[in-house]
Amino acid sequence: MAKNGTYDAVVIGSGLGSLTAAALLSRAGKRVAVVERNSSLGGAASCYRTGQLTIEASLHETADPHDPRDLKHAILNHLGLLDKIDWVPITNLHTVIGGPVGEPLELGHGFEAIGDQLSERFPAQASGVRRLLERMEQTYTTAGALNAAGETHSLSKLLFSATESWPIARDWQLSLDEALQRDLGNCEGAKCALAANLAYYADDPRKTWWLFFAVAQGGYFGSGGVFIRGGSTRLSRALAKVVKQSGGDVFLGRRATDIEIDDTGRPAGVHHAGPNGEASDRLATQTVLAGCAPSMLAELLPEAKRDTLLAPYRGLTPSISLFCAHFGMKQQPANLGLKGYSTILLPDWMTSLNDYAAAADLLAAAPAGRLPPLTVVNYGALDNGLDDDGHILVTVAGVDHIQNWSGLSKDEERARRDAWLDAILATLDERYPGFAEAVDERVFVTARSTRDYLATPGGAIYGFAPEPPTSSILSGIPRSPRTPIPGLFLASSYGGSGGFTGAMGAGAQAARLVL
Ligand SMILES: Cc1cc2nc3c(=O)[nH]c(=O)nc-3n(C[C@H](O)[C@H](O)[C@H](O)COP(=O)(O)OP(=O)(O)OC[C@H]3O[C@@H](n4cnc5c(N)ncnc54)[C@H](O)[C@@H]3O)c2cc1C
């Protein structure tokens, strides 16, 4: 296929943000090219094979897009994909065990049900729990209405949202820690139960934006969680198919190397090359949407433009990364006592939710008794559709950062990975006897592997860290796909927020700005 040509837009990367933008622009009649450096589609939203196991690289759960309040709803509906993807409902949100929560506490879905379950376990906090969940639901519903108003340009919806949006204005600069303290006081058990899955977003409640958490976690609480049957690759492929069916091109194994800027200051073309230094090709375009971080994007620009691009992002921190211990099981984990889909094991050293912030540093050395909070995902609990050759995937994820893996030789790194696999396996075996015996494939993925695969700074997986804004509400939402270079947009988590929903929302917003 010709890798030269003229396009209305060139999209760098095939993460969910880029593919969403590319599909929406294609549907709007634009000729689009997607250029991805890896040989497979989807960035984090992909699956890969190792030994006899198919590993889902990232999707644990996403909020159910059938709910119109979910940001993905309108996008998927518009693209005709809502009912083409097989969304497998996850019956319960998660079970939290240990730390300040103690005995297993199972949370379901729905604000009401979660309120009942938390109030039963923490009766002294019952009214605080209700108040907090009410605020979350209001925030989630208002964010959904504001988004719908933006999509449809509906004045009545916008006015409705404006009158309903006082909780957003009131809590504009609040951190998660402050919001939880306001309603739950010092009850760390209730806080940890409510935000046990903090690693879905960040690792320090004092630096996590309450409104972001309320919308994202509100999505799981209010709409329920789903997995994609066959893995997240299905969604990535479906989006790429829209591009191809509309006459666009998707080039895999091609790294964008340079963006030309013309005399008017707009892009004029994108150069891209294969992994083995093949001659570079050029795609002519005046519009570029980038799926990479601004710091990586700057390197593709002429030197004179780099500072201009980076100015709005100075002072922003990349998000956390995760480690994943993937285990291939010879038998159903449920037979060994691991029954649910999602179980969060909080360590005994954790006495408050804020202790989460100390977890990532633990991986800077071999395990020495202390484990970080672990999210255990048992894919065997779902009709997951992964090509598993009779193996069942169990993934254990936790917070990690790149410094943990710097300065190590290959052998030292391998030894550290093995030691962490052993320590995690020993913990699972203690709780679910026979677990270690049933494992016959194991892989450890670190912040470093993630950085190398996604080309994201420090292995960040959610774009910029979702910190509370320092500017007032009058300055608006602190992230946008718009960059200071006309014709150049961010179509990834970096242009909005992270996760499947956040990345797709940012891609959709980027496409809207282009159109
Ligand atoms: C282990 C893990 C678990 C997760 N769990 C969940 C979950 O349960 N639920 C959820 O909602 N989210 C989850 N996430 C987060 C979610 O997957 C991501 O936030 C989201 O998919 C990021 O999408 P993105 O568009 O920002 O780009 P990315 O997925 O980061 O993709 C960027 C793409 O751009 C390409 N690229 C970069 N530079 C270039 C270049 N110069 N030329 C060509 N291509 C380039 C990269 O190769 C990559 O393919 C998880 C992530 C991980 C890693």
XYZ file of C-alpha atoms and ligand atoms in Angstrom:
568
model
C 0.000 0.000 0.000
C 1.298 3.466 -0.843
C 2.576 5.126 2.267
C 2.658 8.562 0.629
C -0.374 10.648 -0.205
C -2.501 13.625 0.744
C -4.912 13.453 3.668
C -7.355 15.787 5.410
C -5.849 14.618 8.696
C -2.948 12.449 9.847
C -3.323 10.736 13.215
C -0.148 9.696 15.024
C -0.593 6.523 17.106
C -3.454 4.058 17.328
C -4.366 4.350 21.014
C -8.060 4.677 21.816
C -7.897 8.479 21.716
C -6.303 8.529 18.242
C -8.561 5.836 16.824
C -11.685 7.537 18.164
C -10.650 10.827 16.564
C -9.723 9.057 13.314
C -13.044 7.170 13.143
C -15.139 10.281 13.860
C -13.278 12.358 11.268
C -13.610 9.531 8.737
C -17.365 9.313 9.377
C -17.545 13.067 8.802
C -16.151 12.516 5.284
C -12.505 13.363 5.914
C -9.702 11.289 4.396
C -7.579 10.144 7.323
C -4.304 8.242 7.750
C -3.334 6.587 11.049
C 0.379 5.937 11.619
C 1.273 3.498 14.432
C 4.850 2.579 15.400
C 3.936 -0.835 16.817
C 2.995 -3.754 14.596
C -0.413 -4.065 16.252
C -3.293 -1.696 16.866
C -4.680 -0.103 19.990
C -1.774 1.074 22.168
C -2.809 0.063 25.687
C -6.150 -1.189 24.326
C -4.800 -4.406 22.867
C -4.156 -8.087 23.595
C -1.009 -10.123 23.048
C 0.040 -13.718 23.129
C 2.744 -15.130 25.376
C 3.266 -18.881 25.572
C -0.197 -20.420 25.608
C -1.822 -17.395 27.129
C -3.659 -14.460 25.565
C -3.052 -11.434 27.745
C -5.424 -8.510 27.898
C -2.949 -5.620 28.125
C -5.150 -3.145 29.909
C -8.893 -3.633 30.132
C -10.052 -4.593 33.557
C -13.309 -2.740 33.290
C -14.893 0.338 31.766
C -18.200 2.004 32.650
C -21.117 0.519 30.700
C -21.541 2.653 27.553
C -25.232 1.771 27.274
C -25.855 4.402 29.956
C -26.314 7.764 28.160
C -24.460 9.465 31.036
C -21.280 7.616 30.023
C -19.047 9.671 27.710
C -18.521 6.703 25.370
C -22.259 6.317 24.760
C -22.713 9.131 22.232
C -19.403 8.371 20.464
C -20.105 4.664 19.963
C -23.711 5.333 19.022
C -22.652 7.866 16.404
C -20.138 5.405 14.933
C -22.704 2.583 14.925
C -20.480 0.506 17.234
C -22.481 0.473 20.475
C -24.235 -2.775 19.606
C -21.454 -4.230 17.447
C -19.166 -4.712 20.450
C -20.057 -7.445 22.915
C -20.000 -5.680 26.312
C -19.879 -8.311 29.050
C -21.438 -7.011 32.287
C -19.399 -7.369 35.451
C -21.842 -8.365 38.137
C -20.120 -6.809 41.155
C -17.800 -3.829 41.357
C -15.212 -5.476 43.598
C -14.484 -7.173 46.896
C -12.084 -5.330 49.210
C -10.060 -7.303 51.750
C -7.530 -6.231 54.399
C -5.957 -2.926 55.466
C -8.433 -0.659 57.294
C -11.354 -2.566 55.688
C -10.486 -5.902 57.305
C -12.856 -8.768 56.498
C -14.012 -9.089 52.839
C -16.499 -6.396 51.805
C -18.279 -6.945 48.495
C -19.566 -3.877 46.667
C -22.144 -4.199 43.914
C -23.256 -1.630 41.366
C -25.679 1.264 41.745
C -25.291 4.187 44.184
C -28.160 2.865 46.315
C -26.755 -0.674 46.658
C -23.233 0.594 47.371
C -24.658 2.999 49.978
C -26.425 0.075 51.704
C -23.334 -2.143 51.685
C -21.046 0.579 53.062
C -23.562 1.698 55.689
C -24.006 -1.838 56.930
C -20.241 -2.243 57.430
C -19.651 1.291 58.767
C -22.942 2.164 60.547
C -21.478 5.221 62.309
C -20.733 6.712 58.866
C -24.084 5.865 57.260
C -25.218 9.471 56.804
C -21.756 10.587 55.581
C -21.679 7.714 53.098
C -25.124 8.730 51.735
C -24.075 12.389 51.446
C -20.879 11.470 49.627
C -22.613 9.120 47.199
C -25.295 11.725 46.533
C -22.614 14.286 45.632
C -20.896 11.721 43.386
C -24.103 10.871 41.589
C -24.967 14.540 41.071
C -21.479 15.201 39.697
C -21.590 12.175 37.373
C -25.047 13.041 36.062
C -24.163 16.706 35.560
C -20.951 15.841 33.696
C -22.988 13.519 31.439
C -25.559 16.256 30.762
C -22.872 18.856 30.030
C -21.241 16.453 27.617
C -24.559 15.654 25.917
C -25.256 19.385 25.625
C -21.862 19.886 23.973
C -22.534 16.980 21.573
C -25.975 18.149 20.494
C -25.526 21.915 21.071
C -28.854 21.719 22.905
C -29.607 24.994 24.674
C -32.211 23.448 26.961
C -29.836 20.696 28.044
C -27.102 23.264 28.607
C -29.388 25.412 30.752
C -30.503 22.327 32.685
C -26.868 21.435 33.293
C -25.970 24.980 34.301
C -28.633 25.054 37.015
C -27.706 21.575 38.193
C -23.975 22.163 38.154
C -23.554 23.938 41.488
C -21.831 20.858 43.053
C -19.136 21.229 40.406
C -18.631 24.927 41.067
C -18.599 24.390 44.848
C -16.064 21.539 44.762
C -13.948 22.880 41.900
C -10.516 22.734 43.585
C -11.176 19.981 46.140
C -8.852 16.978 46.420
C -10.173 13.443 46.900
C -8.674 13.451 50.400
C -10.561 16.651 51.319
C -13.846 15.400 49.862
C -13.656 12.079 51.715
C -12.665 13.815 54.953
C -15.653 16.192 54.624
C -18.206 13.358 54.667
C -16.429 10.393 56.260
C -14.214 12.123 58.844
C -11.417 9.835 59.999
C -13.112 6.566 59.068
C -10.292 5.130 56.961
C -12.151 1.829 56.501
C -15.010 3.534 54.660
C -12.582 5.664 52.624
C -10.518 2.619 51.616
C -13.635 0.635 50.710
C -14.956 3.457 48.557
C -11.681 4.138 46.769
C -9.855 0.789 47.009
C -9.378 0.888 43.228
C -7.573 4.260 43.431
C -4.887 2.848 41.112
C -7.440 3.112 38.286
C -6.629 6.823 38.376
C -3.749 7.861 40.651
C -1.980 6.920 43.881
C -2.229 9.897 46.217
C -5.691 11.067 47.358
C -4.157 14.414 48.429
C -3.149 15.079 44.807
C -6.189 13.569 43.089
C -8.938 15.877 41.825
C -12.206 15.041 43.579
C -14.403 16.008 40.604
C -12.424 13.773 38.260
C -12.702 10.893 40.725
C -16.436 11.530 41.248
C -17.109 11.327 37.494
C -14.853 8.333 36.776
C -15.743 6.301 39.864
C -19.339 7.512 39.541
C -19.341 5.830 36.124
C -18.546 2.460 37.687
C -20.936 2.987 40.606
C -23.821 4.349 38.531
C -23.548 2.693 35.120
C -21.868 -0.573 36.144
C -18.679 -2.055 34.728
C -18.196 -4.051 31.528
C -15.452 -6.034 29.802
C -15.217 -6.419 26.011
C -15.770 -10.001 24.899
C -12.635 -11.068 22.992
C -10.564 -8.322 24.649
C -9.977 -4.622 24.088
C -8.396 -5.321 20.677
C -11.971 -5.804 19.424
C -12.789 -2.172 20.144
C -9.540 -0.918 18.595
C -10.136 -3.006 15.464
C -13.735 -1.830 15.152
C -12.612 1.820 15.264
C -9.847 1.192 12.696
C -12.387 -0.548 10.432
C -14.486 2.625 10.353
C -11.413 4.512 9.107
C -10.653 1.952 6.388
C -14.285 1.571 5.279
C -14.470 5.336 4.847
C -11.473 5.329 2.468
C -8.754 6.093 5.033
C -5.523 4.204 5.699
C -4.006 2.605 8.796
C -0.235 2.100 8.612
C 1.214 -0.242 11.260
C 4.922 -0.568 12.099
C 5.470 3.055 11.031
C 6.838 5.638 13.453
C 6.087 9.312 12.881
C 9.512 10.954 12.834
C 8.912 14.603 11.822
C 6.069 17.041 11.431
C 6.708 19.746 8.834
C 5.448 23.212 9.702
C 4.838 25.664 6.845
C 5.308 29.456 6.707
C 1.799 30.045 8.115
C 2.723 28.007 11.227
C 0.441 25.053 10.377
C 1.467 21.448 9.711
C 2.278 20.656 6.086
C 3.146 16.981 6.349
C 4.145 14.030 8.526
C 7.198 11.858 7.832
C 7.172 8.270 9.015
C 9.620 5.364 8.909
C 9.719 1.630 9.598
C 11.494 0.019 12.552
C 14.640 -0.869 10.593
C 15.532 2.574 9.347
C 13.745 2.161 5.976
C 13.523 5.292 3.837
C 11.041 7.738 5.293
C 7.665 8.389 3.594
C 5.688 11.614 3.648
C 1.979 12.176 4.148
C 0.827 15.647 3.120
C -1.735 17.203 5.482
C -2.611 20.440 7.214
C -4.104 18.755 10.264
C -2.261 16.444 12.674
C -3.745 14.694 15.689
C -1.191 13.196 18.054
C -1.735 10.195 20.292
C 1.555 10.666 22.096
C 2.511 12.851 25.060
C 3.331 16.526 24.355
C 6.982 15.910 25.362
C 7.248 13.207 22.657
C 5.315 15.321 20.155
C 7.730 18.235 20.656
C 10.573 16.051 19.390
C 8.758 15.642 16.056
C 8.524 19.413 15.538
C 11.155 21.802 14.161
C 13.265 23.019 17.088
C 11.922 26.557 16.845
C 8.378 25.336 17.600
C 9.097 23.075 20.562
C 8.922 25.652 23.372
C 5.701 27.068 21.958
C 4.086 23.631 21.989
C 5.280 22.764 25.492
C 4.368 26.053 27.230
C 0.847 25.020 28.429
C 2.099 21.694 29.801
C 4.952 22.989 31.962
C 4.430 21.949 35.569
C 2.060 19.077 34.707
C 3.099 15.649 35.981
C 2.566 12.459 33.990
C 0.173 10.004 35.635
C 1.145 6.851 37.492
C 2.100 3.641 35.778
C 1.110 0.115 36.795
C 2.891 -3.199 37.129
C 0.995 -6.319 36.115
C 1.712 -9.870 37.219
C -0.103 -12.066 34.688
C -0.722 -15.699 35.628
C -1.984 -18.488 33.349
C -4.011 -20.942 35.427
C -4.650 -24.606 34.681
C -7.875 -24.593 36.633
C -10.727 -22.231 37.425
C -9.609 -19.820 40.188
C -13.140 -20.131 41.633
C -12.322 -23.749 42.600
C -9.527 -22.346 44.771
C -11.749 -19.742 46.423
C -11.083 -16.756 44.114
C -14.706 -16.392 43.049
C -15.295 -12.791 42.012
C -13.980 -10.919 38.963
C -12.262 -8.129 40.862
C -10.712 -8.429 44.326
C -8.598 -5.740 45.948
C -6.149 -6.908 48.593
C -5.061 -4.079 50.875
C -1.860 -4.797 52.837
C -1.785 -4.797 56.634
C 0.754 -1.941 56.767
C -1.884 0.325 55.195
C -3.755 2.193 57.920
C -5.169 5.031 55.814
C -6.140 5.635 52.184
C -3.310 8.189 51.948
C -0.838 5.314 52.524
C -1.525 4.344 48.885
C 1.024 7.027 47.987
C 3.845 4.947 49.512
C 3.013 1.827 47.477
C 4.850 2.433 44.185
C 8.225 2.927 45.911
C 8.126 -0.650 47.207
C 9.069 -1.974 43.772
C 12.368 -0.076 43.924
C 13.855 -3.094 45.704
C 13.237 -6.814 45.937
C 10.160 -7.617 48.083
C 10.957 -7.392 51.790
C 7.710 -8.337 53.493
C 5.614 -5.319 52.406
C 3.371 -5.657 49.354
C 1.522 -2.780 47.664
C -2.306 -2.799 47.373
C -3.083 -5.466 44.764
C -5.994 -5.502 42.313
C -6.639 -9.138 41.406
C -8.582 -9.599 38.177
C -9.949 -13.072 37.558
C -10.886 -13.200 33.866
C -12.189 -16.730 34.484
C -15.208 -15.199 36.239
C -16.507 -13.839 32.898
C -17.395 -15.199 29.491
C -14.332 -13.230 28.332
C -13.879 -14.642 24.806
C -10.063 -14.455 25.086
C -8.293 -17.101 23.045
C -6.882 -18.849 26.131
C -6.071 -22.392 24.924
C -7.618 -23.772 28.082
C -5.698 -21.342 30.311
C -7.400 -18.841 32.535
C -5.864 -15.422 32.915
C -5.517 -13.871 36.364
C -3.890 -10.434 36.386
C -2.623 -8.731 39.527
C -1.997 -5.011 39.091
C -0.564 -2.301 41.327
C 1.090 1.113 41.125
C 4.596 1.388 39.759
C 6.937 4.087 38.507
C 9.842 4.141 36.116
C 12.526 5.053 38.674
C 12.025 1.612 40.232
C 13.558 0.020 37.130
C 16.303 2.439 36.186
C 19.999 1.617 36.477
C 19.440 -2.171 36.524
C 21.276 -4.599 34.267
C 19.077 -7.026 32.281
C 19.881 -9.821 34.762
C 19.145 -7.646 37.778
C 15.849 -6.554 36.269
C 14.871 -10.156 35.503
C 15.753 -11.202 39.069
C 13.665 -8.335 40.525
C 10.675 -9.231 38.318
C 10.929 -12.895 39.378
C 11.161 -11.968 43.035
C 7.962 -9.882 42.763
C 6.169 -12.651 40.883
C 7.156 -15.054 43.692
C 6.032 -12.670 46.431
C 2.656 -11.982 44.790
C 2.104 -15.656 44.103
C 2.922 -16.525 47.731
C 0.308 -14.010 48.930
C -2.329 -15.438 46.596
C -1.416 -18.971 47.613
C -1.790 -18.114 51.285
C -5.275 -16.697 50.707
C -6.322 -19.247 48.063
C -4.454 -22.505 48.865
C -3.390 -24.385 45.747
C -3.144 -21.196 43.644
C 0.640 -21.401 43.051
C 0.391 -25.053 42.046
C -2.264 -24.211 39.433
C -0.104 -21.564 37.675
C 1.817 -22.645 34.574
C 2.513 -19.340 32.810
C 3.719 -16.131 34.459
C 4.756 -12.746 33.107
C 5.675 -9.518 34.918
C 5.077 -6.219 33.117
C 6.608 -3.077 34.654
C 6.410 0.690 34.178
C 9.510 0.268 32.041
C 7.909 -2.291 29.689
C 4.871 -0.014 29.392
C 7.035 2.988 28.566
C 8.833 1.017 25.861
C 5.604 -0.312 24.310
C 3.519 2.866 24.428
C 6.353 5.426 24.114
C 4.827 7.332 26.990
C 6.959 9.316 29.499
C 7.779 7.212 32.554
C 5.289 4.546 31.445
C 2.368 6.876 32.350
C -0.898 5.215 31.328
C -3.504 7.887 32.078
C -1.982 10.973 30.393
C -1.311 13.751 32.911
C -1.944 13.089 36.612
C -5.517 14.144 37.508
C -4.468 16.791 40.046
C -6.909 19.443 41.329
C -6.828 22.564 39.111
C -4.913 25.570 40.416
C -7.005 27.999 38.335
C -10.619 29.017 38.994
C -13.675 27.448 37.379
C -13.872 30.484 35.072
C -10.773 29.167 33.264
C -12.754 26.028 32.400
C -11.718 22.364 32.293
C -7.938 22.298 32.747
C -7.217 19.964 29.772
C -7.945 20.334 26.091
C -6.832 18.635 22.873
C -6.071 22.112 21.466
C -2.344 22.978 21.324
C -0.678 26.366 20.707
C 0.207 25.205 17.147
C -2.750 25.749 14.790
C -3.778 22.511 13.081
C -2.053 20.337 15.729
C -4.202 18.566 18.351
C -3.741 16.012 21.143
C -5.971 12.981 20.582
C -5.106 10.876 23.634
C -5.382 10.830 27.412
C -3.034 13.837 27.412
C -5.748 15.966 25.790
C -8.367 15.039 28.390
C -8.212 12.302 30.974
C -7.099 8.692 31.138
C -8.753 5.299 30.958
C -10.867 3.979 28.097
C -13.575 6.563 28.701
C -11.177 9.485 29.152
C -9.055 8.657 26.086
C -12.106 8.201 23.856
C -13.602 11.433 25.204
C -10.377 13.319 24.405
C -10.288 11.815 20.896
C -13.899 12.862 20.291
C -13.207 16.374 21.545
C -10.156 16.605 19.247
C -12.269 15.525 16.253
C -14.920 18.134 17.173
C -12.260 20.882 17.274
C -10.940 19.829 13.854
C -14.420 19.782 12.325
C -2.028 -2.363 32.795
C -3.094 -1.348 32.445
C -4.377 -1.496 32.978
C -5.376 -0.574 32.648
N -6.653 -0.794 33.082
C -7.655 0.000 32.633
C -9.022 -0.300 32.924
O -9.342 -1.321 33.531
N -9.983 0.570 32.509
C -9.677 1.699 31.814
O -10.592 2.448 31.460
N -8.392 2.000 31.504
C -7.387 1.185 31.885
N -6.082 1.462 31.545
C -5.770 2.772 30.926
C -6.132 2.867 29.461
O -5.799 1.670 28.798
C -5.391 4.045 28.837
O -5.553 5.219 29.628
C -5.855 4.383 27.421
O -6.056 3.204 26.660
C -4.811 5.279 26.774
O -5.175 5.592 25.446
P -4.398 6.731 24.647
O -5.200 7.062 23.451
O -4.059 7.844 25.565
O -3.035 6.133 24.108
P -2.096 4.875 24.273
O -2.839 3.645 24.534
O -0.985 5.249 25.203
O -1.516 4.741 22.802
C -0.599 5.639 22.226
C -0.125 5.022 20.921
O 0.653 5.974 20.194
C 1.722 5.277 19.587
N 2.790 6.246 19.282
C 3.460 7.026 20.172
N 4.381 7.764 19.511
C 4.269 7.436 18.193
C 4.946 7.861 17.015
N 5.939 8.768 17.037
N 4.569 7.316 15.832
C 3.583 6.404 15.761
N 2.924 5.956 16.847
C 3.262 6.479 18.038
C 2.121 4.242 20.621
O 2.862 3.184 20.036
C 0.746 3.787 21.134
O 0.238 2.720 20.371
C -5.065 0.547 31.824
C -3.788 0.682 31.270
C -2.805 -0.255 31.559
C -1.442 -0.122 30.904
